[in-house]
mmCIF file of C-alpha atoms in Angstrom:
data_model
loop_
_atom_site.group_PDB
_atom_site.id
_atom_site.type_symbol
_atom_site.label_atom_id
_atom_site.label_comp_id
_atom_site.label_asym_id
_atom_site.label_seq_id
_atom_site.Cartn_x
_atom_site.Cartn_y
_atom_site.Cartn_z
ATOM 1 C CA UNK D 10 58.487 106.669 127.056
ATOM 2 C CA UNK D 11 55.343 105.875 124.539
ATOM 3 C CA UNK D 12 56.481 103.815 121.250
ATOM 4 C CA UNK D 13 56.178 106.523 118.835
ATOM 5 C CA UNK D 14 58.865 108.881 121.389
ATOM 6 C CA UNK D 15 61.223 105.762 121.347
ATOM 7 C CA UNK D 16 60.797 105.329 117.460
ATOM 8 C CA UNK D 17 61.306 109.254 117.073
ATOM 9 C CA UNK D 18 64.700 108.908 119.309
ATOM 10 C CA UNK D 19 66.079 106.414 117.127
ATOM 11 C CA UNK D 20 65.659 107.600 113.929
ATOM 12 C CA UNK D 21 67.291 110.816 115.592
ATOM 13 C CA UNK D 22 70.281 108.740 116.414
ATOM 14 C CA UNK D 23 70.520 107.341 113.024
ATOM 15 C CA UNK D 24 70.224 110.928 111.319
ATOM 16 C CA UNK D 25 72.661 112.212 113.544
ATOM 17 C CA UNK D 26 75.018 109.316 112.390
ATOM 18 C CA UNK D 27 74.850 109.554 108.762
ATOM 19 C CA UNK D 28 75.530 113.323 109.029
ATOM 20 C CA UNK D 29 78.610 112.939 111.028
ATOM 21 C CA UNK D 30 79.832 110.082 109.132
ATOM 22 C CA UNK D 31 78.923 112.373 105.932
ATOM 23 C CA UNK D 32 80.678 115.138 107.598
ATOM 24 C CA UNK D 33 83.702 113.049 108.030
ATOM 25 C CA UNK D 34 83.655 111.912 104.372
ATOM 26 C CA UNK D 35 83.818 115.843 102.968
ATOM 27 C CA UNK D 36 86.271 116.346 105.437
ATOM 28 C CA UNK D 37 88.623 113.616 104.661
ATOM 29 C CA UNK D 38 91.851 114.248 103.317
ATOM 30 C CA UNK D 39 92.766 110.760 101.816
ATOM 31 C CA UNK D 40 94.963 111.526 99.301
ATOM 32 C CA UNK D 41 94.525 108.156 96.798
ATOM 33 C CA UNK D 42 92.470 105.136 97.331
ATOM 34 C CA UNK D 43 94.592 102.023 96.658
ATOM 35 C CA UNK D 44 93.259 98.367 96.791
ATOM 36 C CA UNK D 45 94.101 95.038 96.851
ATOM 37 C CA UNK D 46 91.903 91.419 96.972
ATOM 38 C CA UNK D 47 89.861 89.208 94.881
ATOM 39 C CA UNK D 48 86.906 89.767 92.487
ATOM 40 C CA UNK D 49 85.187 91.627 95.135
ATOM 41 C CA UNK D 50 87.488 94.981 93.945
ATOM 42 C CA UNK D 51 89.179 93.630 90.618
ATOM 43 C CA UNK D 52 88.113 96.305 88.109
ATOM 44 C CA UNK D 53 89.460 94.538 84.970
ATOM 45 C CA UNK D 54 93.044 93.285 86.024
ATOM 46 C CA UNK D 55 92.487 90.176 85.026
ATOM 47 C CA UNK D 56 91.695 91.177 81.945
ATOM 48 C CA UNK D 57 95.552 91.744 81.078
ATOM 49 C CA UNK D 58 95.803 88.351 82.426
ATOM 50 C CA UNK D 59 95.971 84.464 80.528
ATOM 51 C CA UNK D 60 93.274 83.068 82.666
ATOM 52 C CA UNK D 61 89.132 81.563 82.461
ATOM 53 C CA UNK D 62 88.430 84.207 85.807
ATOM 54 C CA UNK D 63 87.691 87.196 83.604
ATOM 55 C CA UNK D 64 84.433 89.103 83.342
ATOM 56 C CA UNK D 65 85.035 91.495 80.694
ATOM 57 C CA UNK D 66 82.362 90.207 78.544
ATOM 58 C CA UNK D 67 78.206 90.811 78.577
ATOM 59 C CA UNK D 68 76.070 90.282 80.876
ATOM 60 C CA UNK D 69 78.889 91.937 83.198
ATOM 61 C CA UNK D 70 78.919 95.229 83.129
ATOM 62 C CA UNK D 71 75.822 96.255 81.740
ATOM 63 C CA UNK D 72 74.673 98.289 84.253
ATOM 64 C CA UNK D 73 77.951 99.929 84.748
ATOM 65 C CA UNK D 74 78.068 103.459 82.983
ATOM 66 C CA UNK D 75 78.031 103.352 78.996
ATOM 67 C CA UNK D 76 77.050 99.366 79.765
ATOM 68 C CA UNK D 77 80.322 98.581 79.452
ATOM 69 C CA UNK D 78 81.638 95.301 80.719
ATOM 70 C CA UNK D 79 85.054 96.831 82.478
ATOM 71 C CA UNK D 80 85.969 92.944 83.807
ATOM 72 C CA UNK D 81 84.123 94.202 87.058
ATOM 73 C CA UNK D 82 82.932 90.826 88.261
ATOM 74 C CA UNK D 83 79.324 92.150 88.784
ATOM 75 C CA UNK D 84 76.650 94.260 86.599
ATOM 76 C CA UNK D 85 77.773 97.773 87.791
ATOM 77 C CA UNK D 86 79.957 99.757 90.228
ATOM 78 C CA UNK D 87 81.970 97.766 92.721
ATOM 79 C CA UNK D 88 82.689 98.649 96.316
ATOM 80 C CA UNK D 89 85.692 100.719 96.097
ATOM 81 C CA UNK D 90 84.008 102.716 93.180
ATOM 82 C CA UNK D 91 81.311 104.152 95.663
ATOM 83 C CA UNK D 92 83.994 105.105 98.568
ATOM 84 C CA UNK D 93 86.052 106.940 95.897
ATOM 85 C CA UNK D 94 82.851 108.734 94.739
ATOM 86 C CA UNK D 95 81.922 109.375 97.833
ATOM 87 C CA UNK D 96 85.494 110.730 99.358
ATOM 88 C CA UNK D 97 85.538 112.851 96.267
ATOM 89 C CA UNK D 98 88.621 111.066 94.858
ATOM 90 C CA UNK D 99 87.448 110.032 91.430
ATOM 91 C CA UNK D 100 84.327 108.478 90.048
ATOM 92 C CA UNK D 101 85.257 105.068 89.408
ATOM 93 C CA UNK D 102 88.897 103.038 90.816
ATOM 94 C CA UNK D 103 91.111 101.652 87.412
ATOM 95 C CA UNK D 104 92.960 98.431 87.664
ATOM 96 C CA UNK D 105 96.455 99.292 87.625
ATOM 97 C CA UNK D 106 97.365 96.751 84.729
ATOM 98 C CA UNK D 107 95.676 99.163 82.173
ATOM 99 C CA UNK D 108 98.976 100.460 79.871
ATOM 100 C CA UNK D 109 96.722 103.684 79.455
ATOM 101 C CA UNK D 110 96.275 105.341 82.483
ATOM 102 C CA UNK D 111 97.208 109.024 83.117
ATOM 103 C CA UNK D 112 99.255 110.587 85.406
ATOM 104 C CA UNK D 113 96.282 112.029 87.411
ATOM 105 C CA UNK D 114 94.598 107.886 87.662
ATOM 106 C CA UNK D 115 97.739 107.143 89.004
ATOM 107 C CA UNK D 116 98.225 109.983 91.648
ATOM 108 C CA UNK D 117 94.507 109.405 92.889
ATOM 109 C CA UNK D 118 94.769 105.610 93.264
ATOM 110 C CA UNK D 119 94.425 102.434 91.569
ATOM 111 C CA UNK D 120 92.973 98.460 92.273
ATOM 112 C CA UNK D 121 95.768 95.662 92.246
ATOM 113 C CA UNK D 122 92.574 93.154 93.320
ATOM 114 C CA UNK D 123 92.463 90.003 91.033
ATOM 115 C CA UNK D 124 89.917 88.190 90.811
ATOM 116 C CA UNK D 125 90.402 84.864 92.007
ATOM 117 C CA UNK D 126 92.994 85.482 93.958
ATOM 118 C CA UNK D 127 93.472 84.905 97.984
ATOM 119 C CA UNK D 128 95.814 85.393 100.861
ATOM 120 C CA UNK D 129 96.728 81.777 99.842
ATOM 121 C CA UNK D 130 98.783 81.954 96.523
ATOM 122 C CA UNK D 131 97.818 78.475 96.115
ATOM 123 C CA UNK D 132 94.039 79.736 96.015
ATOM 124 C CA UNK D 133 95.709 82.033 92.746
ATOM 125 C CA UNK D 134 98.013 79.759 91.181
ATOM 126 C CA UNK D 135 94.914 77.317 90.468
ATOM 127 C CA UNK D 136 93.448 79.821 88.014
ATOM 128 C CA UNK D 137 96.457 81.743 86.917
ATOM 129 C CA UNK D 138 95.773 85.165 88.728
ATOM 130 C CA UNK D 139 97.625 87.354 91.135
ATOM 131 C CA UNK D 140 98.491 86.704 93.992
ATOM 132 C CA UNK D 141 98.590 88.990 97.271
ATOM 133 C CA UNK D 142 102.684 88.883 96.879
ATOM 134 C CA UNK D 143 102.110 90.054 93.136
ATOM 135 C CA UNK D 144 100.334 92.426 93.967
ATOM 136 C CA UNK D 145 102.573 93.587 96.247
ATOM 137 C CA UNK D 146 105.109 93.325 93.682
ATOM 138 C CA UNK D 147 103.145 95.660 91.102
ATOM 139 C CA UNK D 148 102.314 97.838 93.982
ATOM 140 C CA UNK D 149 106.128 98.194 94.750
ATOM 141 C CA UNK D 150 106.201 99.701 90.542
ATOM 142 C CA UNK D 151 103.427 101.874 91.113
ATOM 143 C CA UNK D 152 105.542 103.502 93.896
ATOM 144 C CA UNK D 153 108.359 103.777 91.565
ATOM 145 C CA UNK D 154 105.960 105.482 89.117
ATOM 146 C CA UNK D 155 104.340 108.082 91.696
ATOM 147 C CA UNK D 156 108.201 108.845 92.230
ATOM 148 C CA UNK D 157 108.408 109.806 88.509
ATOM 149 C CA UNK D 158 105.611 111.819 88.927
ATOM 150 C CA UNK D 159 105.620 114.092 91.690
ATOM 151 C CA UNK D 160 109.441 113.052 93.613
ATOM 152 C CA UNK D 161 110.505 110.778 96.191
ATOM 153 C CA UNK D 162 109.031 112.891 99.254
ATOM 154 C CA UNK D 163 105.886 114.188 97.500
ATOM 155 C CA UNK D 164 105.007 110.464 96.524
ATOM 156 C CA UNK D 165 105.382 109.268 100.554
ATOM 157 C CA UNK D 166 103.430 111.883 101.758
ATOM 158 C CA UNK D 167 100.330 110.692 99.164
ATOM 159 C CA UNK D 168 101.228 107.171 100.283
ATOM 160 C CA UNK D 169 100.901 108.224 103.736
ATOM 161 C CA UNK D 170 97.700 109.818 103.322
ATOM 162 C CA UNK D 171 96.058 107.313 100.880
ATOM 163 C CA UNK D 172 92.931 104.978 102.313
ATOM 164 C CA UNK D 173 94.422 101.282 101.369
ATOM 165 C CA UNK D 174 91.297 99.008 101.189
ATOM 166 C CA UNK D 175 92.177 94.303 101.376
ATOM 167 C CA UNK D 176 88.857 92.268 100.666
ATOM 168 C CA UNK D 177 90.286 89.076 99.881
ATOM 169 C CA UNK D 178 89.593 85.027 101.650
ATOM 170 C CA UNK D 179 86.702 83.835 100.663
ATOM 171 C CA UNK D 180 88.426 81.946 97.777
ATOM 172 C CA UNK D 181 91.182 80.708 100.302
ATOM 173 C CA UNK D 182 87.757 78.915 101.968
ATOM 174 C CA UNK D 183 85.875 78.002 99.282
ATOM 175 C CA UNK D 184 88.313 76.800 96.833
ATOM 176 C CA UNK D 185 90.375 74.825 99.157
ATOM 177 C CA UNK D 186 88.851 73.706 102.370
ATOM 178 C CA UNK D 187 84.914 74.031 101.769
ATOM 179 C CA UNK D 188 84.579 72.887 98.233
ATOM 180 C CA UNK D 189 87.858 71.198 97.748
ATOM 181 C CA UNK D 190 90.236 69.521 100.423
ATOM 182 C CA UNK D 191 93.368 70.426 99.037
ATOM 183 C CA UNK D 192 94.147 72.316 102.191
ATOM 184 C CA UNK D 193 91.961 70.582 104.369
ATOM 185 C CA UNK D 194 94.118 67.303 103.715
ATOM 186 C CA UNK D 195 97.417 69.304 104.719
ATOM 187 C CA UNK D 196 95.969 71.247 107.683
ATOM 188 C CA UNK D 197 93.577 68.991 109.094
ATOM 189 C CA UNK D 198 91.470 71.638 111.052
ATOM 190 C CA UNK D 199 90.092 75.164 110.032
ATOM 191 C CA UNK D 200 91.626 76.438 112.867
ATOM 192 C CA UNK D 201 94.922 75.679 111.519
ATOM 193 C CA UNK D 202 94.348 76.795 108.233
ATOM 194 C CA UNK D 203 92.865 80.311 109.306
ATOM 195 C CA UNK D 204 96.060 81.201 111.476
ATOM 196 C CA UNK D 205 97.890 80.356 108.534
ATOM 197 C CA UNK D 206 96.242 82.737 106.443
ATOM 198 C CA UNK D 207 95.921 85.441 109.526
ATOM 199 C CA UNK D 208 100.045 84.871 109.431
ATOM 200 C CA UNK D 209 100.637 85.726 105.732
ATOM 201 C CA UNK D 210 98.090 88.847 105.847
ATOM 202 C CA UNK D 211 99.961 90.131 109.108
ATOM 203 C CA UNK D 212 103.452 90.197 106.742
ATOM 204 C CA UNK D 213 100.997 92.213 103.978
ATOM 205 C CA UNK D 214 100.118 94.156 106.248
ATOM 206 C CA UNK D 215 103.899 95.105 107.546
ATOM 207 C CA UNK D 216 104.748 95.050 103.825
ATOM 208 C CA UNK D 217 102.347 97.986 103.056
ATOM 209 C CA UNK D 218 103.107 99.498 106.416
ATOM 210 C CA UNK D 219 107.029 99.560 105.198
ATOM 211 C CA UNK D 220 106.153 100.695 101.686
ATOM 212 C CA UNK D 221 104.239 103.753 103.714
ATOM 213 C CA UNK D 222 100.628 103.094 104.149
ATOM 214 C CA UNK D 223 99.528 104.088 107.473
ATOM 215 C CA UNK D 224 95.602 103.935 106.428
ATOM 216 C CA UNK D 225 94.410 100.422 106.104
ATOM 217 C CA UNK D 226 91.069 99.376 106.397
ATOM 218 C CA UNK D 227 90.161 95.065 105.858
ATOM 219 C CA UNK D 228 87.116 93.852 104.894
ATOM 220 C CA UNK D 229 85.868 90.414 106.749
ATOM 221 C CA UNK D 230 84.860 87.499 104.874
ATOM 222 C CA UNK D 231 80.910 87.503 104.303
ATOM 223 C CA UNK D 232 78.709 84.719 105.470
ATOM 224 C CA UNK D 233 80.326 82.038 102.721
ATOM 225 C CA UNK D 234 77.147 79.386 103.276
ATOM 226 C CA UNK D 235 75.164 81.916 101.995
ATOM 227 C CA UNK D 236 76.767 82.293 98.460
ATOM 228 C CA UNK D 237 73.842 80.587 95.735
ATOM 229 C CA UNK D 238 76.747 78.115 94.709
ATOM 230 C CA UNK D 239 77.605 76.728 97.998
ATOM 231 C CA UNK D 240 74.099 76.272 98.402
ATOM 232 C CA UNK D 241 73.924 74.559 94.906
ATOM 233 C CA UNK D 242 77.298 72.363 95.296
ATOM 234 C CA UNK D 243 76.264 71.068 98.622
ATOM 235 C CA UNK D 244 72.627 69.878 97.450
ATOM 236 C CA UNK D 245 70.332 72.786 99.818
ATOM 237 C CA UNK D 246 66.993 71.941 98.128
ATOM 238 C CA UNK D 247 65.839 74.189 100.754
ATOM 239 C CA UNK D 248 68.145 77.029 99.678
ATOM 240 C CA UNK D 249 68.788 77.956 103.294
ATOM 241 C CA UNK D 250 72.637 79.254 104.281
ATOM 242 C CA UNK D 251 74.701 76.693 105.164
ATOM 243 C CA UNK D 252 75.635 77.492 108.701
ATOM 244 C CA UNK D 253 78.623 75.502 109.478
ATOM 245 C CA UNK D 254 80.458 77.408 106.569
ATOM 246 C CA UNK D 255 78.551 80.776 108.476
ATOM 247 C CA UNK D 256 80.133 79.911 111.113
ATOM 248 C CA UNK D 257 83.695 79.278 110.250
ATOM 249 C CA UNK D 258 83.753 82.287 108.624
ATOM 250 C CA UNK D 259 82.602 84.387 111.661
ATOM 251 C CA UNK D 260 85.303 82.667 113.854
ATOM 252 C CA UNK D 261 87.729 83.531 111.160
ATOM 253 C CA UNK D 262 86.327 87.304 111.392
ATOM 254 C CA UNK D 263 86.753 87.471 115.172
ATOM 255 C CA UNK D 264 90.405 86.539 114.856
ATOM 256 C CA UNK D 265 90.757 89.096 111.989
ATOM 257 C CA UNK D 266 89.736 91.649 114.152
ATOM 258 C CA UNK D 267 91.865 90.672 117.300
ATOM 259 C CA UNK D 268 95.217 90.198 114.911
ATOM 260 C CA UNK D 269 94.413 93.411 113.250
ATOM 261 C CA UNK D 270 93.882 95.867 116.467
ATOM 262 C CA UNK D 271 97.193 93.635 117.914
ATOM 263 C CA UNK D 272 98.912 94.667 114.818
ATOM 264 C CA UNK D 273 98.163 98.460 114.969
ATOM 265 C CA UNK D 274 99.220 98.512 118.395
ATOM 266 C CA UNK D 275 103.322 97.805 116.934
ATOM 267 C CA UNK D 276 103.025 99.873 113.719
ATOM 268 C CA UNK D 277 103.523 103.709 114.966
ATOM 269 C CA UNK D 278 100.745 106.317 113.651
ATOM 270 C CA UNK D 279 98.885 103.410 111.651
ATOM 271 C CA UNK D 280 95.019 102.839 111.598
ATOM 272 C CA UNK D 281 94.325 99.798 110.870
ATOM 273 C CA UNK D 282 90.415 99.544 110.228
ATOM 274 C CA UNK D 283 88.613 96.324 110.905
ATOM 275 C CA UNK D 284 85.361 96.528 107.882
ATOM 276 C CA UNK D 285 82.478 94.041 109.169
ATOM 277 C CA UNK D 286 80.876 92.778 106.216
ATOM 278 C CA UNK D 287 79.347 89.613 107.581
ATOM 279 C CA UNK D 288 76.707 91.405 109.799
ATOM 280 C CA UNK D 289 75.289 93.377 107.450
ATOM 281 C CA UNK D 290 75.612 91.040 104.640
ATOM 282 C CA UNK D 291 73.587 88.857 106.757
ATOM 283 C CA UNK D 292 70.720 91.280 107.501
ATOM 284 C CA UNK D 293 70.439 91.836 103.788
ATOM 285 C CA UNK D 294 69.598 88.062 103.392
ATOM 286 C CA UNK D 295 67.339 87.691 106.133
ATOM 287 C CA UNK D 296 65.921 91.125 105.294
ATOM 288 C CA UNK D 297 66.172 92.296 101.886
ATOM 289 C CA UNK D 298 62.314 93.921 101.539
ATOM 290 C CA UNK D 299 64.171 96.598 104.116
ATOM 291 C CA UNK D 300 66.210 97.453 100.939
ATOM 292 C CA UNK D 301 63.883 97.359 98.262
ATOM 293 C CA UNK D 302 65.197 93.510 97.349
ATOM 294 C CA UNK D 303 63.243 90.049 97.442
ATOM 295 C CA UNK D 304 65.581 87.538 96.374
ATOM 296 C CA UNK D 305 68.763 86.216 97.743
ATOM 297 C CA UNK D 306 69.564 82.802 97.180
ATOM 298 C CA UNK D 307 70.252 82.784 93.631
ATOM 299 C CA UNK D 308 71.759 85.171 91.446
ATOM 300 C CA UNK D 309 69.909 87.262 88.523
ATOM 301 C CA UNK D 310 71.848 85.281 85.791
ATOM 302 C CA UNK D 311 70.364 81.893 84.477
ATOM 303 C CA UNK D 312 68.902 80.006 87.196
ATOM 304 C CA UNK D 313 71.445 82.012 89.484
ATOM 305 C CA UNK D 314 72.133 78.459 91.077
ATOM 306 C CA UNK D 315 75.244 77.728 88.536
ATOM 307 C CA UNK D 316 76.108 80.230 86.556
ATOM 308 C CA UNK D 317 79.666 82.216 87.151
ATOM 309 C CA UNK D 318 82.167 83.506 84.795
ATOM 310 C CA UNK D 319 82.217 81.491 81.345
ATOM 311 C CA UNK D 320 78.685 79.975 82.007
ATOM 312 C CA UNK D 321 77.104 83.756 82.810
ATOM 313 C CA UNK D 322 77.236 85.199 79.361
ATOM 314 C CA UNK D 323 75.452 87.023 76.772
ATOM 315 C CA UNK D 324 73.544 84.513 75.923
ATOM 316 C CA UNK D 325 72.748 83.523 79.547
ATOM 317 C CA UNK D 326 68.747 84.684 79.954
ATOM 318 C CA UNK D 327 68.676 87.798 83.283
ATOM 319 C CA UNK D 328 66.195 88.231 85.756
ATOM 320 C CA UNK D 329 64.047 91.125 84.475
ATOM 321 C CA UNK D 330 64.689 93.925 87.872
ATOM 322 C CA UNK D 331 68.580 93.860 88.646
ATOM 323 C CA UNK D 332 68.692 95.277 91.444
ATOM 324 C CA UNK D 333 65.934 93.476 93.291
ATOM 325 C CA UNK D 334 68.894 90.345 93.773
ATOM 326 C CA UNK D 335 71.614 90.336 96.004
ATOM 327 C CA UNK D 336 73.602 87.870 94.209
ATOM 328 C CA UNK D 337 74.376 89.118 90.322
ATOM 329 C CA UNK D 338 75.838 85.630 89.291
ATOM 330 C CA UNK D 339 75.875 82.682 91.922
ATOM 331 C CA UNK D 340 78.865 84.170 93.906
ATOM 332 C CA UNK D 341 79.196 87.518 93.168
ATOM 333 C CA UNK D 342 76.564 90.238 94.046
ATOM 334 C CA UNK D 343 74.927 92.783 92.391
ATOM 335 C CA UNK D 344 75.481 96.674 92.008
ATOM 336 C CA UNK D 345 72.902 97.131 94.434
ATOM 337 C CA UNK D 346 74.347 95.434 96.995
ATOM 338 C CA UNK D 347 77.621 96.683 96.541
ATOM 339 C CA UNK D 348 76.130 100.252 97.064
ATOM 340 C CA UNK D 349 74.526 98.945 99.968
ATOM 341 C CA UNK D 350 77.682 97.509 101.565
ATOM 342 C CA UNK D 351 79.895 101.086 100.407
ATOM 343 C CA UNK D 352 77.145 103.143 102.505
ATOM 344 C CA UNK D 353 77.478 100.716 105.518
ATOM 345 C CA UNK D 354 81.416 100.703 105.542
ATOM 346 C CA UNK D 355 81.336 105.045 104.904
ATOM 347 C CA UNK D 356 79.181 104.956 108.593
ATOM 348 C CA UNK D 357 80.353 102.437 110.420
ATOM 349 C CA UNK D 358 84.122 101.426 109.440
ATOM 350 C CA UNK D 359 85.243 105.039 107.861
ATOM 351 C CA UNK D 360 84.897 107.368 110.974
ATOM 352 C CA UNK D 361 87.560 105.109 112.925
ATOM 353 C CA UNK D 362 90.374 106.255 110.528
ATOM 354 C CA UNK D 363 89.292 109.612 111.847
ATOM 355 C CA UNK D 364 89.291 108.923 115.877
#
């Protein structure tokens, strides 16, 4: 078979992939999308909240529509934004602390994700946020409202058929074994540590499962010695990813995985979605001129080696194209990305809710 035949093939396969996968997403019947995590899918929660992690403030948001800075920790849309888009459930996914939302925001889903926050609550009690148990806890009152709303068996059924999305971790690692040895001193290994964590997000899991969920999909942590700041904080003049923290994370995903398929196996009619974000995460740093990026080791605001939060602010100078950076600020990453990671996850991760 000559080159161009073999080319021609493959881009056949791919075509035919992104039209079943699109297929699948006009055919879905998720009812709601509800979420839960870190800054990675905190739409403004933390806004409502007496903490520094907040984002509800210029430069943040400025690409988002009406450049309005939501407390989305990035310049636009977030992950969970695009699938809802895309699944036709709503444009954009509100943070349930908002006193204002309507009935029909809270029949179609909401984000409990806080930025911050970790499968640790230690990793939220050091900035004041919520934790994956108070979320949990809030989740438990949103029930009670969808009961208010439609009745007791019409609100099961939408819990039953709504797509529950967890991206939350990378704080547990950064915040208190990478950057900090607060767990480190207490657990001594990172094997230890990560099957503690894999523990308490098995009982979230069951928690959700009890509550109703049967539609769970849970994001991986990304390659973490890539993030600008870990790069800054642990002196990379070279600004290369710090592999050691790559691959701790990777181990981490592969028993994610394992505990998660484990887990489906003992929770009747449950899919229970595995959602790699390392790999392609990874390929977007070591090729980002595939996706119309060029830089990826700092983030677009200030020198993109510091700057998070507080110290990324209106007054903080931008890079002048947005969404030629992966990284927004020096941990979180840009709109672009984001909408590069939702389109991965709809045709890879979202079909296996459907097999």
């Amino acid at each position: 078979m000559s080159s161009s035949t073999m080319h021609l093939v493959m881009l056949m396969h791919v075509c035919i992939g992104v039209l079943a996968s699109n297929n699948l997403v006009q055919s879905s019947k998720f009812s709601s999308l509800l979420v839960f995590g870190d800054s990675t899918v905190d739409p403004g929660n933390n806004n409502y909240l007496l903490t520094i992690s907040k984002a509800n403030y210029f430069p943040y948001g400025i690409d988002f529509p009406g450049h309005v800075p939501t407390g989305r920790f990035s310049n636009g849309k977030l992950v969970p934004d695009f699938l809802a888009s895309a699944l036709n459930i709503k444009d954009t996914v509100p943070p349930f602390l908002n006193p204002d939302l309507s009935d029909q925001e809270l029949l179609t889903g909401v984000s409990f994700g806080s930025g911050q926050s970790g499968i640790d609550d230690f990793t939220a009690s050091l900035t004041n946020v919520l934790s994956m148990d108070q979320q949990l806890q809030y989740f438990k009152a949103y029930t009670m409202k969808l009961k208010q709303i439609v009745g007791e068996d019409q609100a099961m059924q939408r819990l039953h058929d709504a797509l529950v999305l967890i991206s939350v971790g990378t704080n547990d690692f950064i915040l208190n074994f990478h950057d900090f040895p607060s767990r480190r001193l207490m657990f001594i290994t990172i094997d230890a540590y990560q099957d503690y964590l894999l523990d308490k997000f098995e009982v979230i899991i069951k928690e959700l499962y009890d509550q109703g969920c049967r539609n769970i999909g849970v994001a991986g942590l990304p390659p973490l010695g890539c993030v600008p700041l870990q790069m800054t904080l642990k002196l990379k003049i070279d600004r290369q990813c710090l592999m050691h923290q790559n691959t701790d994370s990777e181990k981490y995903n592969q028993k994610l995985a394992q505990r998660l398929s484990l887990l489906q196996a003992t929770l009747p009619q449950s899919k229970i979605v595995y959602g790699d974000l390392y790999h392609p995460l990874l390929n977007l740093f070591t090729h980002p001129q595939h996706y119309g990026m060029e830089v990826t080791n700092r983030g677009c605001c200030g020198s993109g080696y510091l700057e998070v939060i507080e110290i990324c602010n209106a007054f903080t100078p931008l890079c002048s194209n947005h969404s030629k950076y992966v990284f927004w600020d020096s941990v979180h990453l840009t709109e672009a990305s984001y909408s590069y990671l939702a389109d991965y996850l709809i045709r890879v991760a979202l079909p296996l809710f459907f097999k």
